[in-house]
Amino acid sequence: MNVRCPQCGATFQAQVGPVTCPSCMHSFTVAPEGRPWLTLDVRRPSGELLGRMDRHLVRERLYAGALTGLEQVRPAGTSGAAAAAGDWVDLNTRPEFAEVLQLIGADLGARRIAQQQLRGWRKTGSAVLPIRSSAPADRAVGRALDDEPKSRVSWALLAVAAGLALGIVALLWGAVG
């Protein structure tokens, strides 16, 4: 069957199961035809049930910002022992939503780090690089790596002084001889 990569959009032949895209090397799982999750039960990571939605409504809510991508989903109608077994999966692991999450720029790694900081699991934001810089744009970035001290005398001034000294020596030499 023809499969489309959710990461780069390349189309290629593949079978049902785990697949790696030959163009971008993205790994994802191909579901059998007729078995995509059209209707989903959606809940927040806290366990609060948001209700039953079709995947188009999930995409619309992702675009609108009502869903963050950290929610959990399962096929609609799953209940009883199967529901108790923990068949919920993270929304961001479903290949049909990968393109939407990429388009809205959901930075799930930064959100997880922030949640860990709030819960006390992470003491610093060590994985988050600061964007702000106090140095002006015209300054050299590697200033601390510069081993040579900056010379306060300009080369032009040094050349003028050397020329003047040679001129004086020439005048004195001509006056003596």
Coordinates of N, CA and C in Angstrom, one line a residue:
M1 N 0.8 -1.2 0.0 CA 0.0 0.0 0.0 C 0.9 1.2 0.0
N2 N 0.4 2.3 -0.5 CA 1.1 3.6 -0.5 C 0.9 4.3 0.8
V3 N 2.1 4.7 1.4 CA 2.1 5.3 2.7 C 2.7 6.7 2.5
R4 N 2.2 7.7 3.3 CA 2.7 9.0 3.3 C 3.4 9.3 4.6
C5 N 4.6 9.8 4.6 CA 5.4 10.1 5.9 C 4.7 11.3 6.5
P6 N 4.4 11.3 7.8 CA 3.8 12.4 8.5 C 4.9 13.6 8.7
Q7 N 6.1 13.2 8.6 CA 7.2 14.2 8.9 C 7.5 15.0 7.6
C8 N 7.8 14.4 6.5 CA 8.2 15.1 5.3 C 7.2 15.0 4.2
G9 N 6.2 14.2 4.2 CA 5.2 14.1 3.2 C 5.6 13.2 2.0
A10 N 6.7 12.5 2.1 CA 7.1 11.6 1.0 C 6.2 10.4 1.0
T11 N 5.9 9.9 -0.3 CA 5.0 8.8 -0.5 C 5.9 7.6 -0.9
F12 N 5.6 6.4 -0.3 CA 6.4 5.2 -0.7 C 5.6 4.0 -0.4
Q13 N 6.0 2.9 -0.9 CA 5.3 1.6 -0.7 C 5.8 1.0 0.7
A14 N 4.8 0.5 1.5 CA 5.1 -0.1 2.8 C 4.0 -1.0 3.2
Q15 N 4.3 -1.9 4.1 CA 3.4 -2.8 4.7 C 2.9 -2.3 6.1
V16 N 1.9 -2.9 6.6 CA 1.4 -2.5 7.9 C 2.4 -2.9 9.0
G17 N 2.6 -1.9 9.9 CA 3.5 -2.1 11.0 C 4.5 -1.0 11.1
P18 N 5.6 -1.2 11.9 CA 6.7 -0.2 12.0 C 7.4 0.1 10.7
V19 N 7.5 1.3 10.3 CA 8.1 1.7 9.0 C 9.1 2.9 9.3
T20 N 10.1 2.9 8.5 CA 11.1 4.1 8.5 C 11.0 4.7 7.1
C21 N 10.8 6.0 7.1 CA 10.7 6.8 5.8 C 12.1 6.8 5.1
P22 N 12.2 6.4 3.9 CA 13.5 6.4 3.2 C 14.0 7.8 2.9
S23 N 13.2 8.8 2.9 CA 13.6 10.2 2.7 C 14.2 10.9 3.9
C24 N 13.5 10.9 5.0 CA 13.9 11.6 6.2 C 14.3 10.7 7.4
M25 N 14.1 9.4 7.2 CA 14.4 8.4 8.3 C 13.5 8.5 9.5
H26 N 12.4 9.1 9.3 CA 11.4 9.2 10.4 C 10.7 7.9 10.6
S27 N 10.6 7.4 11.9 CA 10.0 6.1 12.2 C 8.6 6.3 12.7
F28 N 7.7 5.5 12.1 CA 6.3 5.6 12.5 C 5.6 4.3 12.3
T29 N 4.4 4.1 12.7 CA 3.7 2.8 12.6 C 2.6 3.0 11.6
V30 N 2.5 2.1 10.7 CA 1.4 2.1 9.7 C 0.3 1.2 10.2
A31 N -0.9 1.8 10.3 CA -2.1 1.0 10.7 C -2.8 0.4 9.5
P32 N -3.4 -0.8 9.7 CA -4.1 -1.4 8.6 C -5.2 -0.4 8.0
E33 N -5.4 -0.5 6.7 CA -6.4 0.3 6.1 C -7.8 0.1 6.8
G34 N -8.6 1.1 6.9 CA -9.9 1.0 7.5 C -9.8 1.0 9.0
R35 N -8.6 1.2 9.6 CA -8.5 1.1 11.1 C -8.0 2.4 11.7
P36 N -7.9 3.5 11.0 CA -7.4 4.7 11.6 C -8.4 5.1 12.7
W37 N -8.0 5.8 13.7 CA -8.8 6.3 14.8 C -9.6 7.5 14.3
L38 N -10.8 7.3 13.8 CA -11.6 8.4 13.4 C -12.3 9.2 14.5
T39 N -12.7 8.4 15.5 CA -13.3 9.1 16.7 C -12.5 8.7 17.9
L40 N -12.1 9.7 18.7 CA -11.2 9.5 19.8 C -11.9 9.9 21.1
D41 N -11.5 9.3 22.2 CA -11.7 9.8 23.6 C -10.5 10.6 23.9
V42 N -10.6 11.8 24.4 CA -9.5 12.6 24.7 C -9.5 13.0 26.2
R43 N -8.3 13.0 26.8 CA -8.2 13.4 28.2 C -6.9 14.2 28.4
R44 N -6.9 15.0 29.4 CA -5.7 15.8 29.8 C -4.7 14.8 30.5
P45 N -3.5 15.2 30.6 CA -2.5 14.4 31.4 C -2.9 14.2 32.8
S46 N -3.7 15.1 33.4 CA -4.1 15.0 34.8 C -5.2 13.9 34.9
G47 N -5.8 13.5 33.8 CA -6.8 12.5 33.9 C -8.2 13.0 33.6
E48 N -8.4 14.3 33.5 CA -9.7 15.0 33.2 C -10.1 14.6 31.8
L49 N -11.3 14.0 31.7 CA -11.8 13.6 30.4 C -12.4 14.8 29.7
L50 N -11.9 15.0 28.5 CA -12.4 16.1 27.7 C -13.5 15.7 26.8
G51 N -13.7 14.4 26.6 CA -14.8 14.0 25.8 C -14.4 13.3 24.5
R52 N -15.4 13.0 23.7 CA -15.3 12.2 22.4 C -15.2 13.3 21.3
M53 N -14.1 13.1 20.5 CA -13.9 14.0 19.3 C -13.5 13.2 18.1
D54 N -13.9 13.7 16.9 CA -13.3 13.1 15.7 C -12.0 13.7 15.5
R55 N -11.1 13.1 14.6 CA -9.8 13.6 14.5 C -9.7 15.0 13.9
H56 N -10.7 15.3 13.1 CA -10.7 16.7 12.5 C -11.0 17.7 13.6
L57 N -11.8 17.4 14.5 CA -12.1 18.4 15.7 C -10.8 18.5 16.5
V58 N -10.1 17.4 16.7 CA -8.8 17.4 17.5 C -7.9 18.4 16.7
R59 N -7.8 18.2 15.4 CA -6.9 19.1 14.7 C -7.3 20.6 14.8
E60 N -8.6 20.9 14.7 CA -9.1 22.2 14.9 C -8.7 22.8 16.2
R61 N -8.9 22.0 17.3 CA -8.6 22.4 18.6 C -7.1 22.6 18.9
L62 N -6.3 21.8 18.2 CA -4.8 22.0 18.3 C -4.5 23.4 17.6
Y63 N -5.0 23.6 16.4 CA -4.8 24.9 15.8 C -5.2 26.1 16.6
A64 N -6.4 25.9 17.3 CA -7.0 27.0 18.1 C -6.3 27.2 19.4
G65 N -5.5 26.2 19.8 CA -4.8 26.3 21.1 C -5.6 25.7 22.3
A66 N -6.7 25.1 22.0 CA -7.5 24.5 23.1 C -6.9 23.2 23.5
L67 N -6.1 22.6 22.6 CA -5.4 21.4 23.0 C -3.9 21.7 22.8
T68 N -3.0 21.1 23.7 CA -1.6 21.5 23.6 C -0.7 20.4 23.0
G69 N -1.2 19.2 22.8 CA -0.4 18.1 22.2 C 0.0 17.2 23.3
L70 N -0.2 17.6 24.6 CA 0.2 16.7 25.7 C -0.9 15.8 26.2
E71 N -2.1 15.9 25.5 CA -3.2 15.1 25.9 C -3.0 13.7 25.5
Q72 N -3.9 12.8 26.1 CA -3.9 11.4 25.8 C -5.1 11.0 25.1
V73 N -5.0 10.0 24.2 CA -6.2 9.6 23.4 C -6.3 8.1 23.4
R74 N -7.5 7.6 23.0 CA -7.7 6.2 22.8 C -8.9 6.1 21.8
P75 N -9.0 5.0 21.1 CA -10.2 4.8 20.2 C -11.5 5.0 21.0
A76 N -12.4 5.7 20.4 CA -13.7 5.9 21.1 C -14.4 4.5 21.3
G77 N -15.1 4.5 22.4 CA -15.9 3.3 22.7 C -15.1 2.2 23.5
T78 N -13.8 2.4 23.7 CA -13.0 1.5 24.5 C -13.4 1.7 26.0
S79 N -13.8 0.6 26.6 CA -14.2 0.8 28.0 C -14.0 -0.6 28.7
G80 N -14.4 -0.6 30.0 CA -14.3 -1.8 30.7 C -12.9 -2.2 31.1
A81 N -12.5 -3.5 31.0 CA -11.2 -4.0 31.3 C -10.1 -3.4 30.5
A82 N -10.4 -3.2 29.2 CA -9.4 -2.6 28.3 C -9.1 -1.2 28.7
A83 N -10.1 -0.4 29.1 CA -9.8 1.0 29.6 C -9.0 1.0 30.9
A84 N -9.3 0.0 31.7 CA -8.6 0.0 33.0 C -7.1 -0.4 32.8
A85 N -6.9 -1.1 31.7 CA -5.5 -1.6 31.4 C -4.6 -0.5 31.0
G86 N -5.1 0.7 30.8 CA -4.3 1.8 30.4 C -4.0 1.9 28.9
D87 N -5.0 1.8 28.1 CA -4.8 1.9 26.6 C -4.7 3.3 26.1
W88 N -4.5 4.3 27.0 CA -4.4 5.7 26.5 C -3.0 5.8 26.0
V89 N -2.8 6.6 24.9 CA -1.5 6.9 24.3 C -1.4 8.4 24.2
D90 N -0.2 8.9 24.2 CA 0.0 10.4 24.1 C -0.4 10.8 22.7
L91 N -1.1 12.0 22.6 CA -1.5 12.5 21.3 C -0.4 12.8 20.4
N92 N 0.8 13.2 21.0 CA 1.9 13.5 20.1 C 2.6 12.3 19.5
T93 N 2.2 11.1 19.9 CA 2.8 9.9 19.3 C 2.0 9.4 18.2
R94 N 0.8 9.9 18.0 CA -0.1 9.4 16.8 C 0.4 10.1 15.5
P95 N 0.7 9.3 14.5 CA 1.3 9.9 13.3 C 0.3 10.8 12.6
E96 N -1.0 10.7 12.7 CA -1.9 11.5 12.0 C -1.9 13.0 12.6
F97 N -1.4 13.2 13.8 CA -1.3 14.5 14.3 C 0.1 15.1 14.3
A98 N 1.1 14.4 13.8 CA 2.5 14.9 13.8 C 2.6 16.1 13.0
E99 N 2.0 16.2 11.8 CA 2.1 17.3 10.9 C 1.4 18.6 11.6
V100 N 0.3 18.4 12.2 CA -0.4 19.5 12.9 C 0.5 20.1 14.0
L101 N 1.1 19.2 14.8 CA 1.9 19.6 16.0 C 3.1 20.3 15.5
Q102 N 3.7 19.9 14.3 CA 4.9 20.5 13.8 C 4.5 21.9 13.3
L103 N 3.3 22.0 12.6 CA 2.9 23.3 12.1 C 2.6 24.4 13.1
I104 N 2.0 23.9 14.3 CA 1.7 24.9 15.3 C 3.0 25.2 16.2
G105 N 4.0 24.4 15.9 CA 5.3 24.7 16.7 C 5.2 24.3 18.1
A106 N 4.5 23.2 18.4 CA 4.4 22.7 19.8 C 5.8 22.2 20.3
D107 N 6.4 22.9 21.2 CA 7.7 22.6 21.7 C 7.4 21.7 23.0
L108 N 7.2 20.5 22.7 CA 6.8 19.6 23.8 C 7.9 19.3 24.8
G109 N 9.1 19.4 24.3 CA 10.3 19.2 25.2 C 10.4 20.3 26.3
A110 N 10.2 21.5 25.8 CA 10.3 22.6 26.7 C 9.1 22.6 27.7
R111 N 7.9 22.2 27.3 CA 6.8 22.1 28.2 C 7.0 21.0 29.2
R112 N 7.6 19.9 28.8 CA 7.9 18.9 29.8 C 8.9 19.3 30.9
I113 N 9.9 20.1 30.4 CA 10.9 20.6 31.4 C 10.2 21.6 32.3
A114 N 9.3 22.4 31.8 CA 8.6 23.4 32.7 C 7.7 22.6 33.7
Q115 N 7.1 21.6 33.3 CA 6.2 20.8 34.2 C 7.1 20.1 35.2
Q116 N 8.2 19.6 34.9 CA 9.1 19.0 35.8 C 9.6 20.0 36.8
Q117 N 9.9 21.2 36.4 CA 10.3 22.3 37.3 C 9.2 22.6 38.3
L118 N 8.0 22.7 37.8 CA 6.8 23.0 38.7 C 6.6 21.9 39.7
R119 N 6.8 20.7 39.4 CA 6.6 19.6 40.3 C 7.8 19.3 41.2
G120 N 8.9 20.0 40.9 CA 10.1 19.9 41.8 C 11.0 18.7 41.3
W121 N 10.8 18.2 40.1 CA 11.6 17.1 39.7 C 12.9 17.6 39.1
R122 N 12.9 18.8 38.6 CA 14.1 19.4 37.9 C 14.4 20.7 38.7
K123 N 15.6 20.9 39.1 CA 16.0 22.0 39.9 C 16.2 23.2 39.0
T124 N 16.8 23.0 37.8 CA 17.1 24.1 36.8 C 16.6 23.8 35.5
G125 N 16.5 24.8 34.6 CA 16.2 24.5 33.2 C 17.4 24.2 32.4
S126 N 18.2 23.3 32.9 CA 19.5 23.0 32.2 C 19.4 22.7 30.8
A127 N 18.3 22.1 30.3 CA 18.2 21.7 28.9 C 17.7 22.9 28.1
V128 N 17.3 24.0 28.7 CA 16.8 25.1 28.0 C 17.9 26.2 27.8
L129 N 18.2 26.5 26.6 CA 19.2 27.5 26.4 C 18.6 28.9 26.4
P130 N 19.3 29.8 27.1 CA 18.8 31.2 27.1 C 18.9 31.9 25.8
I131 N 17.9 32.6 25.4 CA 17.8 33.3 24.1 C 18.3 34.7 24.2
R132 N 18.2 35.3 25.4 CA 18.6 36.7 25.6 C 20.1 36.8 25.7
S133 N 20.7 37.9 25.2 CA 22.1 38.1 25.3 C 22.3 39.6 25.7
S134 N 23.2 39.9 26.6 CA 23.4 41.2 27.1 C 24.4 41.9 26.2
A135 N 25.2 41.2 25.4 CA 26.2 41.7 24.6 C 25.6 42.4 23.3
P136 N 26.2 43.6 23.0 CA 25.7 44.2 21.7 C 26.1 43.3 20.5
A137 N 25.4 43.5 19.4 CA 25.6 42.7 18.2 C 26.9 42.9 17.6
D138 N 27.5 44.1 17.8 CA 28.8 44.4 17.1 C 30.0 43.8 17.9
R139 N 29.8 43.3 19.1 CA 30.9 42.7 19.9 C 31.2 41.4 19.3
A140 N 32.5 41.0 19.5 CA 32.9 39.6 19.1 C 32.3 38.6 20.1
V141 N 31.8 37.5 19.6 CA 31.2 36.5 20.4 C 32.2 35.8 21.3
G142 N 33.4 35.5 20.7 CA 34.4 34.8 21.4 C 35.4 35.6 22.1
R143 N 35.0 36.7 22.7 CA 35.9 37.6 23.3 C 36.7 37.0 24.5
A144 N 36.1 36.1 25.2 CA 36.8 35.5 26.3 C 37.9 34.5 25.9
L145 N 37.8 34.1 24.6 CA 38.8 33.1 24.1 C 40.0 33.9 23.5
D146 N 40.0 35.2 23.4 CA 41.1 36.0 22.9 C 42.2 36.1 23.9
D147 N 43.3 35.5 23.6 CA 44.5 35.5 24.5 C 45.3 36.8 24.5
E148 N 45.3 37.4 23.3 CA 46.2 38.6 23.2 C 45.4 39.8 23.7
P149 N 46.1 40.7 24.5 CA 45.4 41.9 25.0 C 45.3 42.9 23.8
K150 N 44.2 43.7 23.8 CA 44.0 44.6 22.7 C 45.1 45.7 22.9
S151 N 45.7 46.1 21.8 CA 46.7 47.1 21.7 C 46.0 48.5 21.7
R152 N 46.5 49.4 22.6 CA 45.9 50.7 22.7 C 46.4 51.7 21.6
V153 N 47.6 51.3 21.1 CA 48.2 52.2 20.1 C 47.8 51.7 18.7
S154 N 47.3 52.6 17.9 CA 46.9 52.1 16.5 C 48.2 52.1 15.6
W155 N 48.1 51.2 14.6 CA 49.2 51.0 13.7 C 49.5 52.3 12.9
A156 N 48.5 53.0 12.6 CA 48.6 54.2 11.8 C 49.5 55.3 12.6
L157 N 49.2 55.4 13.8 CA 49.9 56.4 14.7 C 51.4 55.9 14.8
L158 N 51.6 54.6 14.9 CA 52.9 54.1 15.0 C 53.7 54.4 13.7
A159 N 53.1 54.2 12.6 CA 53.8 54.5 11.3 C 54.1 55.9 11.1
V160 N 53.2 56.9 11.6 CA 53.5 58.3 11.5 C 54.7 58.6 12.4
A161 N 54.7 58.1 13.6 CA 55.8 58.4 14.5 C 57.2 57.8 14.0
A162 N 57.1 56.6 13.4 CA 58.4 56.1 12.8 C 58.9 56.9 11.6
G163 N 58.0 57.4 10.8 CA 58.3 58.3 9.7 C 58.9 59.6 10.1
L164 N 58.3 60.2 11.2 CA 58.8 61.4 11.7 C 60.2 61.2 12.3
A165 N 60.4 60.1 13.0 CA 61.8 59.8 13.6 C 62.8 59.7 12.5
L166 N 62.5 59.0 11.4 CA 63.4 58.8 10.3 C 63.7 60.2 9.6
G167 N 62.7 61.0 9.5 CA 62.9 62.4 8.9 C 63.9 63.2 9.8
I168 N 63.7 63.2 11.1 CA 64.6 63.9 12.0 C 66.0 63.4 11.9
V169 N 66.2 62.1 11.9 CA 67.5 61.5 11.8 C 68.2 61.9 10.4
A170 N 67.4 61.9 9.4 CA 67.9 62.3 8.1 C 68.4 63.8 8.1
L171 N 67.6 64.6 8.7 CA 68.0 66.1 8.8 C 69.2 66.2 9.6
L172 N 69.3 65.5 10.7 CA 70.5 65.6 11.5 C 71.7 65.1 10.8
W173 N 71.6 64.0 10.1 CA 72.7 63.4 9.4 C 73.2 64.4 8.3
G174 N 72.2 65.0 7.6 CA 72.6 66.0 6.6 C 73.3 67.2 7.1
A175 N 72.9 67.7 8.3 CA 73.5 68.8 8.9 C 74.9 68.6 9.4
V176 N 75.2 67.4 9.8 CA 76.5 67.0 10.4 C 77.5 66.9 9.2
G177 N 77.1 66.3 8.1 CA 78.0 66.0 7.0 C 78.0 66.9 5.9

